[in-house]
XYZ file of C-alpha atoms in Angstrom:
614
model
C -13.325 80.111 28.135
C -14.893 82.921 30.065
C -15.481 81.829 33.711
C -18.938 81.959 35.260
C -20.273 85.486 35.508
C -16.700 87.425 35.135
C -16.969 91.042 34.007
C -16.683 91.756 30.665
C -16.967 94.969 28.728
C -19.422 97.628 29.522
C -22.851 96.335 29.987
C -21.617 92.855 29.372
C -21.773 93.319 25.638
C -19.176 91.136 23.060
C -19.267 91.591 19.368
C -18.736 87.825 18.146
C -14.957 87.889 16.649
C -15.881 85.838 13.359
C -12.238 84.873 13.276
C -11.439 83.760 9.791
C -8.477 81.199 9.466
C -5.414 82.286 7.378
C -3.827 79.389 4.950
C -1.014 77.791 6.587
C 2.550 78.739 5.025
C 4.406 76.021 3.458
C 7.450 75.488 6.076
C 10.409 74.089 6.321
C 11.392 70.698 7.858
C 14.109 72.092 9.661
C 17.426 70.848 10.863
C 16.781 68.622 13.364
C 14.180 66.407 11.013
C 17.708 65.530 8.309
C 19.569 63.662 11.535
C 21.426 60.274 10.633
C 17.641 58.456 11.879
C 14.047 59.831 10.357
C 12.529 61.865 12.405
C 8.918 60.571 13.171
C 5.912 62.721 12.188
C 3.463 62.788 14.769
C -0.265 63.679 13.408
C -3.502 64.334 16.182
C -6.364 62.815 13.515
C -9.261 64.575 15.545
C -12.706 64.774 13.945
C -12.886 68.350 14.929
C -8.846 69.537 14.450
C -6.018 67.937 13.146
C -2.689 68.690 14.429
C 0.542 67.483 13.158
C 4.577 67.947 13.557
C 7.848 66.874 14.200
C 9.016 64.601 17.177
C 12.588 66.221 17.119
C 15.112 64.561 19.592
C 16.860 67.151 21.593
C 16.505 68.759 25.013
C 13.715 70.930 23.397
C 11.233 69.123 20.914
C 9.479 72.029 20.240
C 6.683 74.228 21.994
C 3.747 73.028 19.940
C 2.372 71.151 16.951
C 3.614 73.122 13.345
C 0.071 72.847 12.092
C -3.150 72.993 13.246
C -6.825 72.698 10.697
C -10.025 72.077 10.698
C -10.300 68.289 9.749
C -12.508 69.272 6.544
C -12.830 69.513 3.066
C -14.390 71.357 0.368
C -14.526 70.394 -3.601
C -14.821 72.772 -5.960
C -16.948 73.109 -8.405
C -15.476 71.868 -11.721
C -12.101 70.797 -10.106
C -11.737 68.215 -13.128
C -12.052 71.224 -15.604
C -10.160 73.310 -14.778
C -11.900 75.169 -11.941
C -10.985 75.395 -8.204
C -9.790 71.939 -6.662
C -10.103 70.535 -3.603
C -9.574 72.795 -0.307
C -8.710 71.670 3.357
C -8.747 72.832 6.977
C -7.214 76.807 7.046
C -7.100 76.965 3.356
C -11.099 77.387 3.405
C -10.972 80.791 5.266
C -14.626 81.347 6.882
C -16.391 78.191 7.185
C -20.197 79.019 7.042
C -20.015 80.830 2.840
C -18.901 77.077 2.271
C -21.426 75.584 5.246
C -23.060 73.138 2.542
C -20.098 72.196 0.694
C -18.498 70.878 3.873
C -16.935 67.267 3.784
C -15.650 65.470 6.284
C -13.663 61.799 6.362
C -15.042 60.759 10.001
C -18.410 59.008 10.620
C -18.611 60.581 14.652
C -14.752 60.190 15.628
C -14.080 57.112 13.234
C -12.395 57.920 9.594
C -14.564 55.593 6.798
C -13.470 57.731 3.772
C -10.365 57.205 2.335
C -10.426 59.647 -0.520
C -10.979 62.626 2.209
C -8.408 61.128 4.314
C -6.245 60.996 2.115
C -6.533 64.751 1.294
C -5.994 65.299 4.908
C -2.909 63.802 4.258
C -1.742 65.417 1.734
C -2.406 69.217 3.344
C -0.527 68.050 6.087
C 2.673 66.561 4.576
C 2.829 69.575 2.239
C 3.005 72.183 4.549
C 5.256 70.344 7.221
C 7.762 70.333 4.630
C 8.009 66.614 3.568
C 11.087 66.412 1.222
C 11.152 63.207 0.153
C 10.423 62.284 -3.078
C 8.264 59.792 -4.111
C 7.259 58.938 -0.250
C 7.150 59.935 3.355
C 10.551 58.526 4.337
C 9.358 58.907 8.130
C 7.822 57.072 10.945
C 4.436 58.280 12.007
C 2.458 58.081 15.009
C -1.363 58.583 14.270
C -4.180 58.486 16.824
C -7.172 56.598 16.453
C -10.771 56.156 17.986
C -11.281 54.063 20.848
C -11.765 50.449 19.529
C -11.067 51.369 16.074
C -13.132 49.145 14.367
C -10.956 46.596 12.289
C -11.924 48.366 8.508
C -11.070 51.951 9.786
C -7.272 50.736 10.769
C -7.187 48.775 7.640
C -7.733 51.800 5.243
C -5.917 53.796 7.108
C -2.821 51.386 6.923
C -3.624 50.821 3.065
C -3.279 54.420 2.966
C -0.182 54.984 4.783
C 1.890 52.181 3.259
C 0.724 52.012 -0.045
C 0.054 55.530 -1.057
C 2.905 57.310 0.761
C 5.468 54.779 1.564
C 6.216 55.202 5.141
C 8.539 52.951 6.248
C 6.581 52.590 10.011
C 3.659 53.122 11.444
C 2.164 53.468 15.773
C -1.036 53.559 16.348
C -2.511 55.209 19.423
C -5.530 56.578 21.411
C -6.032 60.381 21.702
C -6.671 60.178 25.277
C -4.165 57.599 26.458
C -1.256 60.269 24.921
C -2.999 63.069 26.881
C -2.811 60.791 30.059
C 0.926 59.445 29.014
C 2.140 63.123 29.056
C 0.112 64.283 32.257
C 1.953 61.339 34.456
C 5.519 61.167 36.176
C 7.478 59.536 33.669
C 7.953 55.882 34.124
C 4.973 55.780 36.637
C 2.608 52.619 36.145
C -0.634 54.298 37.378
C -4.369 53.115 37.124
C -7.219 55.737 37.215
C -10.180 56.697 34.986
C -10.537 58.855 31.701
C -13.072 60.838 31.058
C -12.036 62.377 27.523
C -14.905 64.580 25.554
C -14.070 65.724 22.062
C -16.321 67.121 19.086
C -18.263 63.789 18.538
C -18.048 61.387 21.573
C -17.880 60.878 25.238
C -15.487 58.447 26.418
C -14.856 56.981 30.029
C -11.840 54.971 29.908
C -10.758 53.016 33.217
C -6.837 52.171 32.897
C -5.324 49.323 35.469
C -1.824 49.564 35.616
C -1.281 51.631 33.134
C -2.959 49.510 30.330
C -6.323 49.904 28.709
C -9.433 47.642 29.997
C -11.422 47.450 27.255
C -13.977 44.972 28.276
C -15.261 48.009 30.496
C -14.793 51.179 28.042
C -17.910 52.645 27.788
C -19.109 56.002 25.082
C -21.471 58.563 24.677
C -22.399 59.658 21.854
C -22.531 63.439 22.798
C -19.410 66.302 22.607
C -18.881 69.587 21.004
C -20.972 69.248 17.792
C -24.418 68.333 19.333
C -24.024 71.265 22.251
C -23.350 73.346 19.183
C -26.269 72.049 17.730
C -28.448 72.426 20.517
C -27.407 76.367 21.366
C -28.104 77.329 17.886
C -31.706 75.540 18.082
C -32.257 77.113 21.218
C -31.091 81.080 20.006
C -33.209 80.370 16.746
C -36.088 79.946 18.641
C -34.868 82.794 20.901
C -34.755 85.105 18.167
C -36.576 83.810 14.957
C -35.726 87.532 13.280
C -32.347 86.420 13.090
C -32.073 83.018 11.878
C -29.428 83.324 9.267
C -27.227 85.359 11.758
C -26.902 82.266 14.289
C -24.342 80.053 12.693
C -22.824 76.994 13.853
C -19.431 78.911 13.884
C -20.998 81.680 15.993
C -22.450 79.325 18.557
C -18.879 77.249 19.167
C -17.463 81.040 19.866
C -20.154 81.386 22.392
C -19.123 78.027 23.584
C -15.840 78.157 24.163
C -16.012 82.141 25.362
C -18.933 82.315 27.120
C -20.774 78.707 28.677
C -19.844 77.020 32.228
C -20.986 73.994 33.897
C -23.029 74.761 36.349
C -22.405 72.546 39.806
C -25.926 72.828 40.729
C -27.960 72.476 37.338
C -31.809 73.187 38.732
C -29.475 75.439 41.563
C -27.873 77.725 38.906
C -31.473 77.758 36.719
C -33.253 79.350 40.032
C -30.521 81.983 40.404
C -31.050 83.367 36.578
C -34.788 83.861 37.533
C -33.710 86.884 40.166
C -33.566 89.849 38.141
C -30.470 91.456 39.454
C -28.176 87.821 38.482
C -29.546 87.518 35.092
C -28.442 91.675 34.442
C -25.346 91.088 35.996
C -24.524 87.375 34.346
C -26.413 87.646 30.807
C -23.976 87.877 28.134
C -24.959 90.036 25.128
C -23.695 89.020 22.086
C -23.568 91.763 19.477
C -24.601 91.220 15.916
C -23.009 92.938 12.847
C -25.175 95.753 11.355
C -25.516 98.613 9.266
C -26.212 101.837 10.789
C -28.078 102.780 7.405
C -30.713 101.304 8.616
C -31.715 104.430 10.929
C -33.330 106.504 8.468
C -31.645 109.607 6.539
C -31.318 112.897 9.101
C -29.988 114.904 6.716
C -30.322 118.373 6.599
C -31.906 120.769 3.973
C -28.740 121.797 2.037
C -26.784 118.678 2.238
C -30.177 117.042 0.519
C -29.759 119.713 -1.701
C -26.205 118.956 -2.719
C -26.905 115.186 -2.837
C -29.666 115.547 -5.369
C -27.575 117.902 -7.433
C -24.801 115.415 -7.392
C -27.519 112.203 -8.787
C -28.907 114.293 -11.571
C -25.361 115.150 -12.284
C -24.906 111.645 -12.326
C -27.697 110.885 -14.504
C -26.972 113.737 -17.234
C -23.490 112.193 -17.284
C -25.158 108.259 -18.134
C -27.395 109.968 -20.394
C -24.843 111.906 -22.129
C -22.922 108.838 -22.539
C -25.688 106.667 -23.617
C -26.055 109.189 -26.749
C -22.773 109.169 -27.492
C -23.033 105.384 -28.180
C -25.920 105.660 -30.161
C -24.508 108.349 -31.924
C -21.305 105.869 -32.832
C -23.881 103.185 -34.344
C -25.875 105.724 -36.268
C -22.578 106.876 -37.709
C -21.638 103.488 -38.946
C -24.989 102.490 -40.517
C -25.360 106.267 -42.381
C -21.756 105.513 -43.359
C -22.556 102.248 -44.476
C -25.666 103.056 -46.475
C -23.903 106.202 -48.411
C -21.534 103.241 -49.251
C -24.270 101.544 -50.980
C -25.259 104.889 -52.648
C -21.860 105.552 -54.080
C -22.250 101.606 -55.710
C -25.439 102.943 -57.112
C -24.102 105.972 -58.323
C -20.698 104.508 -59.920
C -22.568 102.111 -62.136
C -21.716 99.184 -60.255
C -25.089 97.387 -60.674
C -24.215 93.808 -59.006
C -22.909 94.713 -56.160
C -25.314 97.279 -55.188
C -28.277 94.969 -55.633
C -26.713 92.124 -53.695
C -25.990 94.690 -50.585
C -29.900 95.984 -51.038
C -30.666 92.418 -50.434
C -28.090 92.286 -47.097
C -29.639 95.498 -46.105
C -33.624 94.458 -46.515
C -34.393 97.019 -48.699
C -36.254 96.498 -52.020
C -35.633 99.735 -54.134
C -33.502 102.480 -54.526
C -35.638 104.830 -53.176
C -36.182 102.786 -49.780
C -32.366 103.650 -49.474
C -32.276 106.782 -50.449
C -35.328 107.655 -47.251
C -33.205 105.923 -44.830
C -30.215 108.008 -45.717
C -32.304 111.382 -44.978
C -33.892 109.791 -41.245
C -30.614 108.856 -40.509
C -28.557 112.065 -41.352
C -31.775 113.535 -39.647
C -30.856 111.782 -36.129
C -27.234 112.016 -36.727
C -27.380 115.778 -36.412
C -30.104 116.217 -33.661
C -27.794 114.061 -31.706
C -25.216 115.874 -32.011
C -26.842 118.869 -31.201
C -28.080 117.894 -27.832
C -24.310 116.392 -27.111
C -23.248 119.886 -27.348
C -26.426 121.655 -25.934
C -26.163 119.078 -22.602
C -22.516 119.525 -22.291
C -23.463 123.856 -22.286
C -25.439 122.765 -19.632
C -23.028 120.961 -17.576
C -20.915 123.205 -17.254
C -23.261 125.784 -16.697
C -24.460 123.683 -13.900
C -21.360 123.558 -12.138
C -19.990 126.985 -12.198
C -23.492 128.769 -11.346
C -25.367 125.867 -9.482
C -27.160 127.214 -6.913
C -28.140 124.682 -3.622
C -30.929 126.746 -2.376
C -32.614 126.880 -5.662
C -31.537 124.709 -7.938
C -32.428 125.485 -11.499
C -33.994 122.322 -12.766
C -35.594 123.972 -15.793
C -32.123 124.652 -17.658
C -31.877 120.753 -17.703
C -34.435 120.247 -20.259
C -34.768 116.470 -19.836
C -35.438 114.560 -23.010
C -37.824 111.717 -23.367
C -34.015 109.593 -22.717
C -33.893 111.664 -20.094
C -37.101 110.380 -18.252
C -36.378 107.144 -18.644
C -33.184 106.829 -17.326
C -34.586 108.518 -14.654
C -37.508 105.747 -14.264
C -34.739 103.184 -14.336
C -32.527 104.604 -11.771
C -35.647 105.206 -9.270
C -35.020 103.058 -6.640
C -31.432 104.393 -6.570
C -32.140 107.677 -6.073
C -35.372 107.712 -3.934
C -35.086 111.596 -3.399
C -34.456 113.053 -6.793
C -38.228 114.517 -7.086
C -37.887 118.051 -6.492
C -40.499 118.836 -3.649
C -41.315 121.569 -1.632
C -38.729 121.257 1.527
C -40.258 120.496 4.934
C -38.548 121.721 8.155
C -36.074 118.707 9.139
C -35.894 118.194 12.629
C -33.884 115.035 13.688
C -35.470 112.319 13.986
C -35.243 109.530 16.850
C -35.702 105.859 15.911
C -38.279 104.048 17.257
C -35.935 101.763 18.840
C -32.290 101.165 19.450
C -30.888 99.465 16.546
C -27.368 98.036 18.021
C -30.286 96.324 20.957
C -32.235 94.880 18.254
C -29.103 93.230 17.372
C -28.147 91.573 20.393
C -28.585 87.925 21.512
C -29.187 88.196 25.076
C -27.310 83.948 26.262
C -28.668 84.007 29.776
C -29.599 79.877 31.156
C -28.188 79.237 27.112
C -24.885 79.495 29.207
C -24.956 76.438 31.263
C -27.962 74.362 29.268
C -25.762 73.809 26.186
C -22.763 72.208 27.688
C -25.400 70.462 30.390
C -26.191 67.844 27.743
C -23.295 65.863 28.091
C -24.253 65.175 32.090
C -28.459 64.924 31.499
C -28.591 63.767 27.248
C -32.475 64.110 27.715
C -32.658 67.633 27.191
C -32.133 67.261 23.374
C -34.200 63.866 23.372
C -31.430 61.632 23.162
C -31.915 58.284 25.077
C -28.233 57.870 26.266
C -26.589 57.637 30.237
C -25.009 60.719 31.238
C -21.444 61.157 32.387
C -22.647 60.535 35.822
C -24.450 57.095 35.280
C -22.286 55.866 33.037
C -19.152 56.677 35.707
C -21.409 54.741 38.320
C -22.123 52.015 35.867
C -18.351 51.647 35.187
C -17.508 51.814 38.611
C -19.742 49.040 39.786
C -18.252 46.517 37.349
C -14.861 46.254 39.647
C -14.208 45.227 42.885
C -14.288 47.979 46.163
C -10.725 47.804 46.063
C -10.258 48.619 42.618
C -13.260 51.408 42.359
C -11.083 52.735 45.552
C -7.849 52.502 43.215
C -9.465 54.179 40.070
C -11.125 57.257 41.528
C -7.581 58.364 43.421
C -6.608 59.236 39.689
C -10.092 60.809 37.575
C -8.238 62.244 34.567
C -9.961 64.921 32.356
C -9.092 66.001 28.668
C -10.103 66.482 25.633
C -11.769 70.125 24.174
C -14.983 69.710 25.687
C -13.589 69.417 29.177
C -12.529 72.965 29.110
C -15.715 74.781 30.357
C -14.950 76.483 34.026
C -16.693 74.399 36.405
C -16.738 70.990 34.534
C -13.805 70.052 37.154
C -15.819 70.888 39.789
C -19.136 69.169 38.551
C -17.072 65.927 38.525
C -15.886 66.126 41.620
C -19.663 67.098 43.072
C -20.634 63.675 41.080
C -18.334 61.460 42.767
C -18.958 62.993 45.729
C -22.517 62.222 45.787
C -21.567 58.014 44.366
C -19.192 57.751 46.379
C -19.477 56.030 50.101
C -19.247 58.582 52.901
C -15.791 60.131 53.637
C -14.447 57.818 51.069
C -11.573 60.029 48.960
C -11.208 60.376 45.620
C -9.194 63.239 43.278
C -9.720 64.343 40.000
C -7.300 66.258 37.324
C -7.519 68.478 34.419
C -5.182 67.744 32.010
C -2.610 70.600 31.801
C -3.824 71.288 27.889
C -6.715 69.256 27.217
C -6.908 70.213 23.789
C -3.103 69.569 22.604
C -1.845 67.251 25.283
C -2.412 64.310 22.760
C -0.491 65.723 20.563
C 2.389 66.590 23.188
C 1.596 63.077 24.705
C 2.397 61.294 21.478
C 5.483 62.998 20.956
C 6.414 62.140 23.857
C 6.032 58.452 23.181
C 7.464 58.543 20.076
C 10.939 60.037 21.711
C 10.514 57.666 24.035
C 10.089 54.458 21.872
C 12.175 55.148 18.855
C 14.176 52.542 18.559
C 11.711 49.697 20.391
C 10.807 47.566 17.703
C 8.145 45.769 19.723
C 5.605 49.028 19.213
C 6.258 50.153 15.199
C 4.046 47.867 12.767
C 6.744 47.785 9.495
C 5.858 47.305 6.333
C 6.765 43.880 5.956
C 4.444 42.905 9.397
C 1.724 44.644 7.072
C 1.989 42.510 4.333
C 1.884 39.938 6.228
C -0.537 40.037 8.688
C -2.815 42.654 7.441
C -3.557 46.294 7.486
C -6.073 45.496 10.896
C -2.660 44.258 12.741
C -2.077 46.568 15.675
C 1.099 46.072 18.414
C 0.068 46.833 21.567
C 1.543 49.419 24.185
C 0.853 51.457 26.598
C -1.389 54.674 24.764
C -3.085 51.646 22.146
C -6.284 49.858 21.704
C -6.285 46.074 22.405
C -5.628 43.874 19.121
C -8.235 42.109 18.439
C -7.320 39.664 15.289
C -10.163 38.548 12.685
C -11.344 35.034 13.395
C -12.706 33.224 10.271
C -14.685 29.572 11.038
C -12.860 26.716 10.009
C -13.978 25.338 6.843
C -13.858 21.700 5.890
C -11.345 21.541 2.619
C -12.880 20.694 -0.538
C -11.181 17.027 -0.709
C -12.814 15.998 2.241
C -16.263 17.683 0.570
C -15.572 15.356 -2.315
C -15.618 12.719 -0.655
C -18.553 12.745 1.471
C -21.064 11.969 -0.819
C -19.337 8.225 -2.109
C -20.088 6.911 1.321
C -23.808 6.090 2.092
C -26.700 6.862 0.119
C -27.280 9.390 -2.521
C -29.559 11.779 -0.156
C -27.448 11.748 3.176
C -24.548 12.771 0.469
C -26.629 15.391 -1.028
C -27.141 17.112 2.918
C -23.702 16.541 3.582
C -23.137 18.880 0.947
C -25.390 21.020 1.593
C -24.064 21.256 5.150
C-alpha cells in the first residue's frame, strides 16, 4: 500500500494496472511430500483468497504457499451439454466480464455451500499435485471462522472424509495461526487480536495462550463493504463514468492508494487547503481512446484515405456481382436444361420440371431464358469494364484531383455506398476547406481521471466509525473498550502489553498508529500498552498453520481421525492452541416410549390423555 501522501509519478497520476490473473500450472508434489509419513496439506479457506500447500519437514518448509485464488466460482453456461464447466479462483482471468456470474461458498466468512466448496477443493488438490488415487492420502489443516457454527464444521467434515478420504483432519482459526507464528516459540502469551479480513472484524482476547470465547466479539465490516463504499462514493463523484468504476478497480485503489488517517476530522481539514489536496490527491487514470479527439488530418492524406474506401467499395461491389453472376449462371443453365427436355421429345419429364420451376407454358420458359442470358452478359460486361477501371485507378490516380467520373457507379453501386455510410463518413467528394489543426475543447486524458482526494482515508475509516455507510454497528474502538471492561484491571493491564494486528485489512499505513492513538486515549494516564503488526498479515495464517502442523505431527490429541468422526460427529472439534472452543450439541432428555405407555393405565382417562400430551 502506498503510504500517506508519498510521491508518485509526475503530477501524481497512476493508470489503474487491471492485473488479470494467469491459471495456475498444474505442479508437482515434490520430493519431500513421498517421505515414509504423509505430508499434511495445509489450506488458508479465506472468503476473499484461498491459499494452500505443503507442510514439508526439513530445515526449510518452503518460502510461501504453492497456490494462491480468488475463493470463487463461475458456471458456465451449458456445462451439462457440453459447453464450458465450472471455473475457479485464477482460472477466471479478469473478474468484472464474469461480475454477475460470480459464486461464492461463504455466507460473510462462514462456508454454507457444499457444492462450491467442494469445487474449491478440487482446484486446489489438482494443481498441488495430489497423486493419490481414489483419495487425498494426507492430513490437512483447514482454517475456519471464529465460532464456526456447528453445521458449517459438519459439512465441511462430510466433505473431507467422505468425498476425498483424508485420513485426518485440524481445524483452526485464521488469526490464532497468524498469532502462533508471530510469537517466540513455546511462549504461553495472553494479548488481544484484532484480525480484519474481506467480510468481518474480529477482536479476539487470548489468556494464556488459549482462546476466551465468552468475550470474542465481531464486526461485521472488512474489505468488501470499504470496497463497496469507495465505488458508491466515485460513482457519485463522477456519474459520466459509472461503468468504468469497478469493484476490482476500487480494491486496487485500496490496497495502493488509502491510509488511515490518525486524526479523522484532523486529516479532513488538511484536504480543504488547496496546496495539500494538489500535492496528496491521487489521480487515477482511466483507459481511453485517443480517437476520440477529432480527425486533424491534412488535405492529401484525406485525399488518399477516400481513394483507398471507394477502392474498397468497388472491390465489395465487384465481388458482390461476381456472386450474382454465379447464381444467374446456374438457373440459365438449369432452364436450357429444361429446354433441351423439350426439344428431345421427352414430354414427362419436361412438364414435371415446368411444374418445379412455376412456370405454366413453354413459352413462359422460353422469356426467362432471353432475361436471363440478357443479365448474364451485362454482368459480365461491367466485371470487365470495373476491373478496366481498377486498374486504371491505380496506375494514373491522381490525389489532388481524383477522377470520380471514370467510376461510373451503378445503381449497386449507390447502394453499397448507402450501406457503408456510417463507415466511411468522408467519402462525399466536397470542395476542400483550408485545414488548420484543431485544438479540443478540453483535455481528453483529464476527462479521464478520477481525482481520490478525502476517498483516501473515508473508505478504510468505516471499520473505526460504521455510521458513515449507515450501518448500526460499534467501531473497532468501542468494541476494544467494551472488551476491555469485561476483565479485571489486572488482566486489561496484561492484554494490552500484547495488541496483535493481522489480517488483509490491517495493511493500510497508519492503521498501526490509529490503534495505538485509540488505546492511548482508553487507556488510564501513563498506563503502557504495545501493539504489533503481524510480520505478513495477509499470509501469516498460512505460515502460522504450517507451522503447527510441523509442530504437532505426530500428537494425536489435536488430529480428529476418521473413526472419532464416525463416531462422534462431523461438529466434533479437539481443542488446541490456534482452535475454537468445542461446543458439543445438547439434545433434552426425552422420556422413553415404555414409560409413555404406561402413563395413561394409572388414574383417569383425561390426566392420561395430558400426560401424553406432555
Amino acid at each position: 500500500m502506498a503510504a500517506a501522501g508519498a510521491g508518485g509519478p509526475v503530477a501524481n497520476v497512476y493508470p489503474f494496472r487491471d492485473a488479470r490473473a494467469a491459471p495456475d500450472p498444474v505442479l508437482e508434489a515434490g520430493p519431500g511430500a513421498h517421505g515414509p509419513l504423509p505430508v499434511p496439506l495445509v489450506l488458508d479457506n479465506g472468503s476473499f483468497q484461498a491459499r494452500a500447500g505443503w507442510a514439508c519437514p526439513g530445515p526449510d518448509p518452503g518460502p510461501e504457499p504453492r497456490l494462491q485464488f480468488r475463493a470463487v466460482c463461475a458456471r458456465g453456461r451449458g456445462g451439462a451439454r457440453g459447453g464450458a464447466g465450472p471455473q475457479v479462483g485464477n482460472a477466471l482471468g479478469s473478474l468484472e466480464p464474469l461480475r454477475w456470474m460470480l459464486r461464492s461458498p461463504f455466507d460473510r466468512n462462514v462456508p454454507v455451500n457444499l457444492e462450491l466448496q467442494e469445487l474449491l477443493l478440487d482446484y486446489s488438490f489438482q494443481h498441488l499435485g495430489v497423486s493419490s488415487q481414489g483419495c487425498v492420502d494426507h492430513p490437512i489443516v483447514l482454517t475456519e471462522a471464529v465460532c464456526n457454527p456447528l453445521y458449517s464444521r459438519q459439512m465441511m467434515s462430510e466433505l473431507l472424509f467422505e468425498c476425498y478420504g483424508i485420513p485426518k483432519v485440524a481445524y483452526g482459526i485464521d488469526s490464532l495461526f497468524s498469532f502462533y507464528h508471530n510469537k517466540p516459540k513455546n511462549l504461553i502469551s495472553s494479548g488481544l487480536i484484532i484480525s480484519s479480513g474481506y467480510q468481518c472484524t474480529h477482536i479476539l482476547p487470548i489468556l494464556e495462550g488459549r482462546l476466551d470465547a465468552k468475550n470474542c466479539k465481531r464486526i461485521n465490516l472488512g474489505g468488501s463493504q470499504a470496497a463497496g463504499y469507495l465505488q458508491r462514493l466515485l460513482q457519485l463523484k463522477y456519474p459520466g463514468h459509472l461503468a468504468a468504476i469497478t469493484l476490482s478497480r476500487m480494491e486496487e485503489i485500496l490496497h495502493e492508494h488509502s491510509y488511515v488517517a490518525d486524526d479523522y476530522v484532523g486529516e479532513l481539514q488538511k484536504w480543504r487547503c488547496p496546496d495539500y489536496y494538489e500535492n496528496n490527491v491521487h489521480k487515477m487514470q482511466l483507459p481511453f481512446s485517443s480517437k476520440l479527439l477529432g480527425s486533424t488530418l491534412g488535405s492529401e492524406e484525406k485525399q488518399e484515405r477516400r481513394q483507398q474506401q471507394l477502392r474498397r467499395l468497388q472491390e465489395l461491389n465487384a465481388r458482390r456481382r461476381e456472386e450474382k453472376l454465379q447464381l444467374d449462371q446456374e438457373r440459365l443453365d438449369r432452364l436450357l436444361y429444361v429446354q433441351e427436355l423439350l426439344e428431345d421429345g421427352q414430354m414427362d419429364q419436361f412438364h414435371k420440371a415446368l411444374v418445379e420451376l412455376n412456370m405454366d407454358s413453354p413459352e413462359e420458359l422460353q422469356s426467362y431464358i432471353q432475361k436471363l442470358s440478357s443479365a448474364v452478359e451485362q454482368a459480365k460486361q461491367k466485371i470487365l469494364q470495373a476491373e478496366v477501371t481498377l486498374e486504371v485507378d491505380v496506375v494514373d490516380s491522381k490525389p489532388e484531383t481524383p477522377d470520380l467520373e471514370q467510376l461510373e457507379p451503378s445503381l449497386e453501386d449507390v447502394e453499397s455506398i448507402n450501406d457503408f455510410e456510417p463507415l466511411f463518413s468522408e467519402e462525399t467528394p466536397e470542395v476542400e476547406k483550408p485545414v488548420t489543426t484543431v485544438q479540443p475543447v478540453f483535455n481528453l486524458a483529464a476527462y479521464h481521471q478520477l481525482f481520490v482526494g478525502t476517498e483516501r482515508i473515508r473508505a478504510p475509516e468505516i471499520i473505526f466509525q460504521p455510521s458513515l455507510i449507515g450501518e448500526e454497528q460499534a467501531g473497532v474502538a468501542e468494541t476494544l473498550q467494551y472488551i476491555l471492561d469485561r476483565y479485571s484491571k489486572d488482566v486489561q493491564d496484561l492484554l494490552v502489553q500484547n495488541v496483535f494486528l493481522t489480517g488483509g485489512n490491517m495493511m493500510y499505513p497508519g492503521m498501526k498508529g490509529r490503534i495505538e492513538k485509540e488505546l492511548l486515549e482508553m487507556r488510564p494516564f501513563q498506563s503502557a500498552f504495545k501493539v504489533q503488526l503481524a510480520s505478513n498479515p495477509v499470509l501469516d495464517a498460512w505460515y502460522g498453520a504450517r507451522d503447527w502442523a510441523l509442530d504437532h505431527l505426530d500428537d494425536d490429541e489435536v488430529w480428529i481421525t476418521r473413526k472419532e468422526y464416525e463416531e462422534k460427529g462431523g461438529e466434533y472439534l479437539k481443542e488446541h492452541c490456534a482452535s475454537n472452543i468445542y461446543v458439543p450439541i445438547r439434545l433434552p432428555k426425552q422420556a422413553s416410549r415404555f414409560s409413555d405407555a404406561q402413563a395413561p393405565t394409572r388414574g383417569s382417562g383425561a390426566s392420561g390423555g395430558s400426560a401424553g400430551s406432555l
